[in-house]
Amino acid sequence: MLIKVRKLERVYRMGDHVVRALAGVDLDIEAGEFISIVGASGSGKSTFMHLLGCLDRATGGSYDLNGRNVRAMTDRELARIRNNDIGFVFQTFNLINRTPAIDNVAVPLFYGRQANTNAKAMKALERVGLAKRYKHKPSEMSGGERQRVAIARAIVNNPSVILADEPTGNLDTRTGEQILDIFHSLHQSGVTIVMVTHEMSVAAQAQRLVHMTDGLIDVDREVTPELRRDLVHSGVLGAKRIEREQEEIERTSA
Amino acid sequence: MFAFRLILASLRGLQTNLMRSLLATLGVIIGVTAVVSAMSILAGAEREIAQRFESMGADQIMVVPGSGGRGHRQARLDSLTADDAIAIREECPLIINTAAERSQPMQVKYLQKNMFATVMATTEAYQEINDYKVESGRFISREDNRATRKVCVLGHKIARELFGEVAPVGFRVKIKGIGFTVIGVMEKKGFLGMREVDSQVIVPLDTGLKRLFGFQFVGMITAQAGDQTKLDAAIQQVKRTLRGEHKIRAGSGDDFSIFTQEQAKERVADVTQIFEIVLYSIAGISLVVGGIGIMNIMLVSVTERTREIGVRIAVGARRMDIAAQFLIEAAVISMLGGALGVVVGMAFADLLEKVTRVLKTFTPPSAIVFALIMAGCVGIVSGLYPAVRASRLDPVEALRYE
C-alpha cells in the first residue's frame, strides 16, 4: 500500500468558530493507481491534497506513506518526503519566471543536494517533450508548455506519487488534452497520480473516482467504460448522477 | 557546494533586479565610500607625518619653554635662553651637541620681490644636528653669531623664488627692512620634523634675537644624544641641568618640557586615533542606514516572492534553505555595494589628491578588507529578519497568495 489514510481530520479554529475542513477521511491508494478527486468548492478536496502532499499537518487520524507514519515526522523529514516522494503540479503552474525551464526543473534536485542536476533535469524535460526549449524562460512559453515544465519538475526526482491540483484548469481544451496525454503516458510507465479537478470530463480520465462532500468521501468507485462515456458526454456531471449510477450498479449486482 | 549554488542563484536574481538592488544598497555604497576615502586620507596623512618624523632623528631631544602646568613659572614661554643650550652641552655628558633656535614669519625682500618667509635664528649646530647640507656658499658660523653679523642662508625653494636662475650668494636681501648678505643656499630637504625648511631663511641666533625679534629667549633647544640607547638617561641629565640653571627648588614643577621623536609620534597617534573613532562612528551610522535600506528591499522581495517560497517548500526546501537563500541574497547585495563603495572611495581619494595637490592619500589593504567584511555583516544582520519571515511562511497560504 502506497498511501493509507484513516479517519484523517483537519480542523481550523478561528476564534470560537471551528471549521472541520476534513472530517475523518479513509482512503487507500495502491502504487500505480490513477485517481481523480472531485467535489464542490469547500468540500475539502484541496485540504486533503495538502495533507497528502505533506504541506499541512492533520489534526487527527493517521496517514501512512510507503508504510511510514507521516504524522509523527519532523519538519525536516516532511521536507525530505516532499522532495523525494511527492511531485506537485498546480493549476497556475507556479514556475519561477526569471529562470529558464531547465533551472525550474532542477529546483527539487537542488534541494535534494543532488549532483548532475542538468542531465537529470534534461531527461525530465525529454519525457514531457520540451527538451528543445530548455533554455526558454516560462514567460516566453505558452500555458501548455509551462504546465509541461511543471510536470517535468514534478517527475524529476521519480516521486512515489504525483499530486495534481486542477492541472488543466488554466488551459484551453486542446492543450488540456495534451497535458492529460502526458499524465496517461506517465501512468502507463508506472507513476501513481492523484488529480483534483472539478471537470467531470477530466476526472473521467482516471481509473478511479473519489467524490467529496463536506470534508468526507461520499463516493469512491472505479471508472468503468460506461461511466467514462457518460462523464465525458455529459460534460459537467453532478455528484447526484454518480450516486444514482452507483445505486443502479448495486441494484443490478444484487 | 550548496552554499555556492545559492550564491550563484542569488547573483542571477540580482541581474534581473539590478536597478532595485543598487538602490537598496545605496546606503552601503555611500557609507563604504565615505569610510574608504576618509581612511585613505587619514592613512596618507599618517604616512606623511611618519616620514617627517624619520627626518627628525631618533637621537634628538627637544626642549621647549613652559610645561603646561598651572603655576606662574610653568606657564612662562620665555624660560629658555641661548645660555641654556650651552649649559646643556657642557654639563650633560650624554649630550654631544645642542642648537637653540627661534623662528618667526617675517617679510623678506629682494629688489621688487617681496614675500613672507619663516626666519629661523639658530647656531652652526643646527646644521650638524640635522645633517642639513649647503648647496652653495656656506652655513652660518660661530663667528657670524659672535659678531652678530647680518648674514643669512636661504632655503632651496625661497632662493629660487627670490632669485630665479641667478646664484644668490653675495647679494643682499632685506628682512624687516634690514639688509642681510646671502652667504649660502641650502640643499633641497623638504621637511625637518614638522617644519618645512626649503622656504625658510636662516640667520645667526644672536643677530636674529637682537636685531629682528627683540627677545632674548629662544623657542626651542634641540639636544643630540651621543648614544641613542641611553636617551632616557640623557633626558634626566638635561632636566637636572635646566632645573639647576633656572634655580627651580625641589618640589616645584619644571618651566620647560622635553620630548623626543618617539613621544611626538605617540602624540600624533593619539590625535589620529580620535579621528579614527569619529570616522568609525560615521561609518557605523551610515552602515546602519544602509542596512535598513537592504532590510526594506528584502522584506519587499519576500512579499513579492511569497508564491515562489511556497513552491520551493512544496518541492522539498527546508525552512533553513529558504532562510539561507534570503540571507545570502542580502549579504551578496550588501557586499556588492561594499565593493562598489571601495572603488568609488578610492577614486574619490585619488581625485582629492589630484585636485588639492597637498593631500597625500593611501588606501591600506586592511581598509578594503574591513569595508567588505563590514558590508557583508550589514547584509547578514539586515537580511536576518526578512529571511526568518520567509522561512516561517505557511506553504499552503503562500501557494494561494496572489
XYZ file of C-alpha atoms in Angstrom:
656
model
C 0.000 0.000 0.000
C 1.407 3.359 -1.075
C -0.984 5.611 0.814
C -3.111 4.558 3.776
C -5.329 7.244 5.329
C -7.572 6.569 8.338
C -10.017 8.992 9.995
C -7.889 11.886 8.784
C -9.047 15.223 10.175
C -8.112 18.825 9.632
C -9.871 21.257 11.943
C -9.312 25.022 11.763
C -10.103 27.156 14.749
C -10.842 30.815 14.098
C -11.742 32.276 17.450
C -14.850 30.458 18.650
C -15.528 29.255 15.163
C -14.458 25.666 14.386
C -14.222 24.568 10.752
C -13.896 20.848 10.027
C -12.349 21.057 6.577
C -11.626 17.351 6.695
C -13.907 15.364 8.915
C -12.414 11.868 9.091
C -11.392 10.525 5.712
C -10.464 6.897 4.969
C -8.631 6.126 1.735
C -6.193 3.531 0.394
C -4.156 4.106 -2.747
C -2.040 1.393 -4.352
C 1.148 2.175 -6.221
C 0.430 2.722 -9.916
C -3.149 3.939 -9.493
C -4.615 6.994 -11.281
C -7.250 8.625 -9.063
C -9.423 11.699 -9.523
C -10.779 13.576 -6.559
C -13.837 15.675 -7.339
C -16.172 17.761 -5.255
C -17.701 21.201 -4.916
C -15.520 24.011 -3.693
C -15.291 23.837 0.078
C -15.781 20.078 0.017
C -12.301 19.601 1.478
C -10.531 18.229 -1.594
C -7.816 20.891 -1.552
C -7.248 20.428 2.163
C -6.957 16.673 1.596
C -4.476 17.292 -1.207
C -2.304 19.495 1.024
C -2.291 16.835 3.736
C -1.367 14.110 1.234
C 1.396 16.402 -0.048
C 2.806 16.982 3.453
C 2.330 20.746 3.092
C -0.017 20.816 6.055
C -0.398 18.778 9.231
C -3.554 16.833 10.099
C -5.226 17.470 13.441
C -6.466 13.879 13.809
C -6.361 10.393 12.292
C -3.434 8.698 10.627
C -1.560 8.942 7.348
C 0.999 6.360 6.239
C 3.051 6.924 3.098
C 5.118 3.962 1.917
C 4.498 2.422 5.324
C 5.865 5.388 7.228
C 3.785 7.380 9.697
C 3.757 10.894 8.251
C 2.040 12.465 11.250
C 4.987 11.654 13.513
C 7.552 13.286 11.233
C 9.584 16.417 11.949
C 9.537 19.426 9.601
C 12.868 18.310 8.234
C 11.591 14.813 7.480
C 8.476 16.254 5.823
C 10.686 18.412 3.588
C 12.556 15.279 2.592
C 9.295 13.431 1.821
C 8.110 16.347 -0.336
C 11.426 16.315 -2.106
C 11.728 12.565 -2.731
C 8.257 11.035 -2.701
C 5.882 13.729 -3.932
C 5.629 15.727 -7.146
C 3.252 18.686 -7.255
C 1.511 20.028 -10.356
C -0.526 23.195 -9.809
C -3.311 24.904 -11.703
C -1.250 28.081 -12.127
C 1.995 26.206 -12.926
C 3.925 28.046 -10.200
C 7.191 28.259 -12.053
C 9.961 30.709 -11.180
C 9.681 33.132 -14.065
C 13.147 34.633 -14.037
C 14.992 31.352 -14.574
C 14.967 29.110 -17.655
C 12.955 25.894 -17.899
C 15.861 23.615 -17.065
C 16.593 25.503 -13.830
C 12.947 25.310 -12.836
C 13.010 21.557 -13.331
C 16.236 21.284 -11.347
C 14.882 23.037 -8.226
C 13.911 19.780 -6.433
C 17.332 18.276 -7.275
C 18.940 21.389 -5.823
C 17.142 20.986 -2.501
C 17.906 17.248 -2.574
C 21.589 18.231 -2.729
C 21.971 16.075 -5.808
C 24.808 16.129 -8.293
C 24.487 16.100 -12.061
C 21.336 18.208 -11.921
C 21.434 19.424 -15.527
C 21.470 15.941 -17.060
C 18.624 14.772 -14.810
C 16.542 17.888 -15.492
C 17.141 17.462 -19.199
C 15.867 13.874 -19.033
C 12.692 15.017 -17.304
C 12.157 17.683 -19.985
C 12.568 14.995 -22.637
C 9.807 12.965 -21.022
C 7.373 15.863 -21.472
C 8.649 16.657 -24.992
C 10.237 20.014 -24.145
C 13.938 19.178 -24.413
C 14.381 21.678 -27.231
C 13.090 24.602 -25.197
C 15.163 24.026 -22.077
C 16.734 27.480 -22.278
C 13.473 29.369 -22.519
C 12.046 31.214 -19.571
C 8.443 30.474 -18.526
C 7.462 33.991 -19.623
C 8.448 33.033 -23.162
C 6.274 29.915 -23.172
C 2.621 29.073 -23.792
C 0.384 27.838 -20.981
C 0.629 24.253 -22.147
C 4.401 24.405 -22.290
C 4.578 25.900 -18.829
C 2.459 23.111 -17.429
C 4.743 20.578 -19.123
C 7.745 22.229 -17.454
C 5.865 21.963 -14.154
C 5.218 18.260 -14.789
C 8.891 17.744 -15.612
C 9.722 19.377 -12.263
C 7.247 17.057 -10.530
C 8.741 13.883 -12.018
C 12.435 14.830 -11.959
C 13.023 13.047 -8.638
C 10.977 9.952 -9.635
C 8.449 10.500 -6.824
C 6.117 7.819 -5.463
C 3.084 9.937 -6.285
C 2.184 12.964 -8.381
C -0.390 15.297 -6.836
C -2.049 17.428 -9.498
C -4.358 20.267 -8.441
C -6.637 21.281 -11.361
C -3.775 20.765 -13.829
C -5.926 21.701 -16.843
C -7.892 24.454 -15.133
C -5.971 27.297 -16.782
C -5.636 25.725 -20.213
C -7.818 25.590 -23.323
C -9.341 22.245 -24.320
C -6.623 21.272 -26.775
C -3.635 21.958 -24.573
C -5.568 20.463 -21.672
C -5.801 17.255 -23.641
C -2.070 17.263 -24.314
C -1.447 17.530 -20.595
C -3.836 14.644 -19.938
C -1.973 12.613 -22.578
C 1.213 13.176 -20.642
C -0.474 12.034 -17.431
C -1.663 8.916 -19.219
C 1.768 8.060 -20.515
C 3.265 8.703 -17.073
C 0.636 6.448 -15.579
C 1.409 3.763 -18.134
C 5.068 3.916 -17.144
C 4.009 3.160 -13.566
C 3.675 6.561 -11.914
C 0.914 6.966 -9.301
C -1.264 10.029 -9.955
C -3.798 11.765 -7.718
C -5.636 14.537 -9.531
C -8.040 17.084 -8.071
C -10.469 18.565 -10.569
C -13.968 19.901 -10.861
C -14.359 18.990 -14.539
C -16.045 15.618 -14.832
C -14.631 15.012 -18.313
C -11.160 15.442 -16.851
C -11.968 13.287 -13.863
C -13.132 10.585 -16.279
C -9.516 10.087 -17.407
C -8.675 8.356 -14.163
C -9.191 4.710 -13.218
C -10.861 5.588 -10.001
C -13.135 8.429 -8.930
C -13.415 9.811 -5.431
C -16.092 12.364 -4.633
C -16.028 14.543 -1.537
C -18.746 16.466 0.235
C -18.355 18.471 3.455
C -14.985 17.061 4.326
C -15.911 13.450 3.752
C -15.582 10.971 0.903
C -19.091 10.031 -0.179
C -18.328 8.207 -3.419
C -15.307 6.034 -4.228
C -15.628 3.884 -7.327
C -13.912 2.502 -10.367
C -14.368 4.443 -13.604
C -15.967 1.885 -15.887
C -16.086 2.449 -19.662
C -19.814 3.207 -19.317
C -19.263 5.769 -16.590
C -16.403 7.274 -18.555
C -18.622 7.628 -21.608
C -21.337 9.263 -19.598
C -18.979 11.587 -17.799
C -17.301 12.707 -20.996
C -20.505 13.128 -22.958
C -22.460 14.889 -20.291
C -19.773 17.431 -19.751
C -20.203 18.528 -16.184
C -21.907 15.892 -14.156
C -23.358 16.453 -10.740
C -22.463 14.264 -7.815
C -26.081 13.162 -7.633
C -25.761 11.495 -11.001
C -22.746 9.472 -9.948
C -24.618 8.459 -6.852
C -27.588 7.410 -8.922
C -25.362 5.337 -11.158
C -23.756 3.713 -8.213
C -27.127 2.766 -6.775
C -28.081 1.342 -10.152
C -24.930 -0.778 -10.291
C -25.553 -2.020 -6.776
C -29.126 -2.900 -7.649
C -28.143 -4.854 -10.746
C -25.411 -6.715 -8.928
C -27.863 -7.561 -6.135
C 28.690 23.303 -2.651
C 25.075 24.011 -1.695
C 26.011 27.458 -0.401
C 27.987 28.125 -3.565
C 24.940 27.277 -5.688
C 22.829 29.586 -3.522
C 25.289 32.418 -4.124
C 25.167 31.780 -7.870
C 21.378 31.733 -7.795
C 21.218 34.992 -5.843
C 23.648 36.655 -8.267
C 21.378 35.601 -11.117
C 18.438 37.030 -9.193
C 20.274 40.329 -8.812
C 20.772 40.557 -12.545
C 17.055 40.668 -13.148
C 16.541 43.245 -10.423
C 19.715 45.234 -10.903
C 18.324 48.735 -10.502
C 16.375 47.884 -7.384
C 19.294 46.070 -5.800
C 21.548 49.048 -6.474
C 19.053 51.384 -4.843
C 18.744 49.015 -1.898
C 22.458 49.048 -1.345
C 22.908 52.782 -1.966
C 23.279 53.420 1.756
C 26.030 50.836 1.969
C 27.737 52.267 -1.130
C 27.720 55.769 0.342
C 28.821 54.558 3.772
C 31.703 52.498 2.413
C 32.704 55.286 0.028
C 32.896 57.701 2.953
C 34.890 55.268 5.079
C 37.332 54.244 2.372
C 38.030 57.786 1.194
C 38.391 59.100 4.755
C 40.621 56.159 5.692
C 42.738 56.811 2.611
C 43.191 60.438 3.573
C 43.977 59.549 7.172
C 46.393 56.784 6.268
C 48.075 59.070 3.734
C 48.474 61.804 6.343
C 49.823 59.336 8.906
C 52.352 58.057 6.430
C 53.424 61.593 5.567
C 53.816 62.513 9.239
C 55.747 59.327 9.916
C 58.173 60.202 7.133
C 58.684 63.663 8.611
C 59.470 62.187 11.999
C 62.020 59.922 10.406
C 63.859 63.056 9.219
C 63.859 64.386 12.769
C 66.327 61.826 14.041
C 65.685 59.400 16.839
C 68.704 60.693 18.822
C 67.237 64.161 19.308
C 65.769 65.578 22.497
C 63.584 68.634 22.047
C 63.248 71.168 24.855
C 60.526 73.826 24.665
C 59.563 76.505 27.207
C 56.629 76.012 29.584
C 55.404 72.732 30.987
C 51.695 73.172 30.613
C 51.390 73.395 34.424
C 49.191 75.974 36.130
C 51.868 77.823 38.095
C 53.211 81.194 37.065
C 56.555 79.731 36.267
C 55.225 76.708 34.384
C 53.183 78.883 32.031
C 56.099 81.077 31.017
C 57.207 80.916 27.393
C 60.376 82.929 27.976
C 62.198 80.456 30.163
C 64.752 79.179 27.652
C 67.850 81.113 26.580
C 70.855 80.542 24.372
C 72.885 80.061 27.552
C 70.738 77.085 28.491
C 71.795 75.414 25.267
C 75.430 75.974 26.094
C 74.940 74.725 29.651
C 73.295 71.523 28.413
C 76.131 70.839 26.006
C 78.779 71.449 28.588
C 77.233 69.804 31.630
C 75.476 66.756 30.245
C 77.999 64.008 29.421
C 75.449 62.110 27.326
C 74.704 65.157 25.120
C 77.170 65.804 22.329
C 75.651 68.873 20.717
C 72.863 71.417 21.179
C 71.226 74.003 18.963
C 68.996 76.809 20.177
C 66.530 78.301 17.746
C 63.755 80.773 17.395
C 61.671 81.278 14.310
C 59.023 83.705 13.219
C 57.386 84.575 9.885
C 58.713 87.860 8.517
C 58.797 89.899 5.375
C 61.783 89.100 3.145
C 62.557 91.306 0.191
C 64.909 91.202 -2.788
C 64.613 94.100 -5.210
C 60.938 94.172 -6.169
C 60.232 90.667 -4.875
C 58.568 90.585 -1.568
C 57.344 87.602 0.441
C 56.629 86.210 3.855
C 59.010 83.526 4.983
C 59.928 81.784 8.200
C 63.045 83.383 9.564
C 64.989 80.864 11.644
C 67.600 82.223 14.038
C 69.965 79.474 15.150
C 73.600 78.429 15.510
C 76.040 76.417 13.462
C 75.000 73.334 15.482
C 71.626 73.332 13.721
C 73.290 72.137 10.531
C 75.348 69.449 12.305
C 72.481 68.001 14.306
C 70.055 67.847 11.399
C 72.568 66.710 8.802
C 71.355 69.543 6.593
C 73.863 70.443 3.878
C 74.523 73.608 1.891
C 74.207 73.522 -1.865
C 76.364 76.585 -2.466
C 78.248 79.055 -0.270
C 78.495 78.192 3.430
C 76.352 77.864 6.558
C 76.393 80.449 9.360
C 79.426 80.095 11.629
C 80.303 80.661 15.262
C 81.993 83.900 14.178
C 78.842 85.171 12.438
C 76.993 84.581 15.654
C 79.501 86.116 17.993
C 79.807 89.231 15.821
C 76.024 89.363 15.225
C 76.729 89.636 11.506
C 73.867 90.464 9.197
C 74.211 87.390 7.031
C 71.677 84.761 6.016
C 71.382 81.352 4.383
C 68.400 80.714 2.098
C 66.330 77.567 1.858
C 66.296 75.868 -1.514
C 62.841 76.969 -2.524
C 62.922 80.568 -1.349
C 66.263 81.061 -3.119
C 64.559 80.096 -6.390
C 61.572 82.291 -5.669
C 63.608 85.366 -4.862
C 66.489 84.992 -7.296
C 65.226 82.722 -10.047
C 68.196 81.364 -12.017
C 70.646 83.843 -10.504
C 73.093 82.496 -7.860
C 72.099 84.411 -4.686
C 75.408 84.224 -2.748
C 76.828 87.707 -2.250
C 73.560 89.549 -2.870
C 71.671 91.386 -0.191
C 68.095 90.723 0.871
C 66.098 92.820 3.275
C 64.480 91.205 6.309
C 62.122 93.517 8.162
C 63.819 96.353 6.308
C 67.333 95.406 7.469
C 69.893 94.361 4.854
C 71.343 90.817 5.125
C 74.055 89.381 2.880
C 73.293 85.935 1.459
C 76.210 83.636 2.305
C 74.744 80.295 1.257
C 71.869 78.307 -0.194
C 70.740 75.043 1.412
C 70.130 71.763 -0.383
C 66.594 70.611 -1.124
C 65.307 68.889 2.029
C 61.542 69.170 2.322
C 60.758 68.665 5.973
C 62.809 68.593 9.157
C 60.458 67.346 11.809
C 57.176 69.142 11.351
C 58.824 72.142 9.742
C 59.096 72.813 6.031
C 62.670 74.075 5.711
C 63.031 74.788 1.987
C 61.194 78.090 2.375
C 62.997 79.349 5.457
C 65.705 81.942 5.854
C 68.400 81.100 8.418
C 70.172 83.864 10.318
C 72.702 83.744 13.203
C 70.927 83.291 16.554
C 72.190 86.461 18.239
C 71.599 88.555 15.136
C 68.040 87.301 14.974
C 67.316 87.792 18.673
C 68.794 91.271 18.876
C 68.017 92.813 15.507
C 64.881 91.037 14.320
C 62.889 89.602 17.206
C 63.903 91.853 20.067
C 63.698 88.951 22.556
C 66.415 87.228 24.484
C 64.718 83.902 24.817
C 64.607 81.027 22.360
C 61.728 78.918 21.113
C 63.357 75.512 21.207
C 66.585 73.776 22.089
C 67.483 70.624 20.230
C 69.945 68.386 22.081
C 71.640 65.497 20.360
C 72.399 62.411 22.435
C 75.612 60.564 21.714
C 74.097 57.171 22.360
C 70.541 56.605 21.238
C 70.099 53.670 23.661
C 70.728 55.983 26.639
C 68.106 58.516 25.640
C 66.236 58.300 28.947
C 69.375 58.933 30.977
C 70.245 61.841 28.677
C 66.792 63.317 29.251
C 67.354 63.113 33.033
C 70.683 64.943 32.660
C 69.106 67.693 30.564
C 66.341 68.041 33.101
C 68.715 68.284 36.061
C 70.900 70.849 34.286
C 67.993 73.081 33.321
C 66.437 72.945 36.787
C 69.823 73.993 38.163
C 70.204 76.782 35.646
C 66.707 78.079 36.311
C 67.124 77.648 40.100
C 63.975 75.629 40.472
C 63.527 74.363 44.033
C 62.889 70.710 44.662
C 59.146 70.089 44.636
C 58.360 72.817 42.119
C 57.406 71.935 38.602
C 59.598 72.384 35.528
C 59.300 75.530 33.440
C 60.152 73.581 30.290
C 59.033 70.413 28.508
C 61.120 67.699 26.963
C 60.036 65.385 24.206
C 61.591 63.001 21.773
C 60.700 61.805 18.298
C 59.108 58.734 19.867
C 56.864 60.818 22.147
C 55.884 63.179 19.355
C 54.906 60.175 17.279
C 52.759 58.903 20.110
C 51.059 62.251 20.444
C 50.230 62.312 16.752
C 48.996 58.735 17.050
C 46.643 59.892 19.830
C 45.237 62.599 17.579
C 44.787 60.276 14.621
C 43.115 57.794 16.925
C 40.499 60.399 17.776
C 39.935 60.959 14.066
C 39.631 57.229 13.605
C 36.992 56.932 16.325
C 34.973 59.737 14.732
C 35.390 58.054 11.379
C 34.237 54.675 12.571
C 31.219 56.246 14.263
C 30.205 57.892 10.991
C 30.799 54.599 9.224
C 28.675 52.803 11.780
C 25.775 55.224 11.371
C 25.829 55.139 7.580
C 26.043 51.356 7.574
C 23.041 51.146 9.901
C 21.159 53.356 7.449
C 22.388 51.165 4.614
C 21.289 48.074 6.495
C 17.785 49.466 6.920
C 17.645 50.058 3.163
C 18.569 46.464 2.495
C 16.127 45.131 5.073
C 13.378 47.169 3.444
C 14.055 45.788 -0.012
C 14.428 42.250 1.303
C 11.039 42.484 3.015
C 9.502 43.675 -0.258
C 11.255 40.835 -2.022
C 9.936 38.249 0.446
C 6.384 39.547 -0.023
C 6.733 39.613 -3.784
C 8.069 36.107 -3.881
C 5.631 34.585 -1.399
C 4.336 32.178 -4.040
C 7.853 31.228 -5.080
C 8.663 30.446 -1.461
C 5.541 28.266 -1.304
C 6.680 26.388 -4.410
C 10.182 25.910 -3.071
C 8.810 24.463 0.165
C 6.430 22.242 -1.835
C 9.298 20.725 -3.831
C 11.361 19.988 -0.738
C 13.119 23.115 0.543
C 13.663 23.062 4.296
C 12.938 26.183 6.294
C 16.687 26.613 6.740
C 17.158 26.513 2.966
C 14.662 29.341 2.490
C 16.267 31.425 5.240
C 19.730 30.782 3.785
C 18.591 31.883 0.350
C 17.410 35.283 1.559
C 20.327 35.759 3.934
C 22.838 35.072 1.207
C 20.966 37.352 -1.144
C 21.099 40.187 1.384
C 24.785 39.579 2.035
C 25.572 39.463 -1.688
C 23.694 42.719 -2.348
C 25.433 44.377 0.573
C 28.879 43.129 -0.379
C 28.395 44.252 -3.959
C 27.507 47.657 -2.522
C 30.633 47.464 -0.379
C 32.810 46.599 -3.373
C 31.324 49.482 -5.341
C 31.893 51.746 -2.341
C 35.550 50.706 -2.184
C 36.048 51.526 -5.862
C 34.241 54.876 -5.612
C 36.011 55.731 -2.343
C 39.451 55.018 -3.806
C 38.610 57.050 -6.900
C 37.395 59.907 -4.700
C 40.579 59.876 -2.597
C 42.623 59.873 -5.796
C 40.641 62.816 -7.128
C 41.160 64.749 -3.865
C 44.898 64.170 -4.096
C 44.973 65.470 -7.666
C 42.725 68.463 -7.020
C 44.221 69.693 -3.745
C 47.853 68.767 -4.528
C 48.623 68.904 -0.794
C 46.780 65.834 0.418
C 48.640 62.594 0.090
C 46.235 59.643 0.171
C 46.873 55.962 0.504
C 44.274 53.192 0.732
C 45.535 50.497 3.105
C 44.544 46.954 2.055
C 43.174 46.464 5.569
C 40.634 49.246 4.884
C 39.344 47.367 1.847
C 39.062 44.089 3.760
C 37.406 45.891 6.665
C 34.885 47.604 4.383
C 33.937 44.360 2.643
C 33.575 42.410 5.877
C 31.504 45.222 7.378
C 29.255 45.290 4.315
C 28.810 41.519 4.485
C 27.896 41.717 8.173
C 25.412 44.526 7.494
C 23.834 42.363 4.806
C 23.534 39.339 7.054
C 22.190 41.304 10.017
C 19.656 43.222 7.948
C 18.704 40.105 5.990
C 18.055 38.134 9.161
C 14.532 39.340 9.872
C 13.281 39.056 6.248
C 14.901 35.613 5.980
C 13.260 34.351 9.159
C 9.948 35.740 7.970
C 10.306 33.978 4.627
C 11.193 30.686 6.268
C 8.165 30.818 8.557
C 5.617 31.214 5.770
C 2.848 28.622 5.715
C 3.288 26.858 2.356
C -0.453 26.382 1.852
C -1.086 30.100 2.370
C 1.961 31.026 0.307
C 0.808 28.947 -2.678
C -2.563 30.660 -2.585
C -1.005 34.162 -2.377
C -1.923 36.479 -5.244
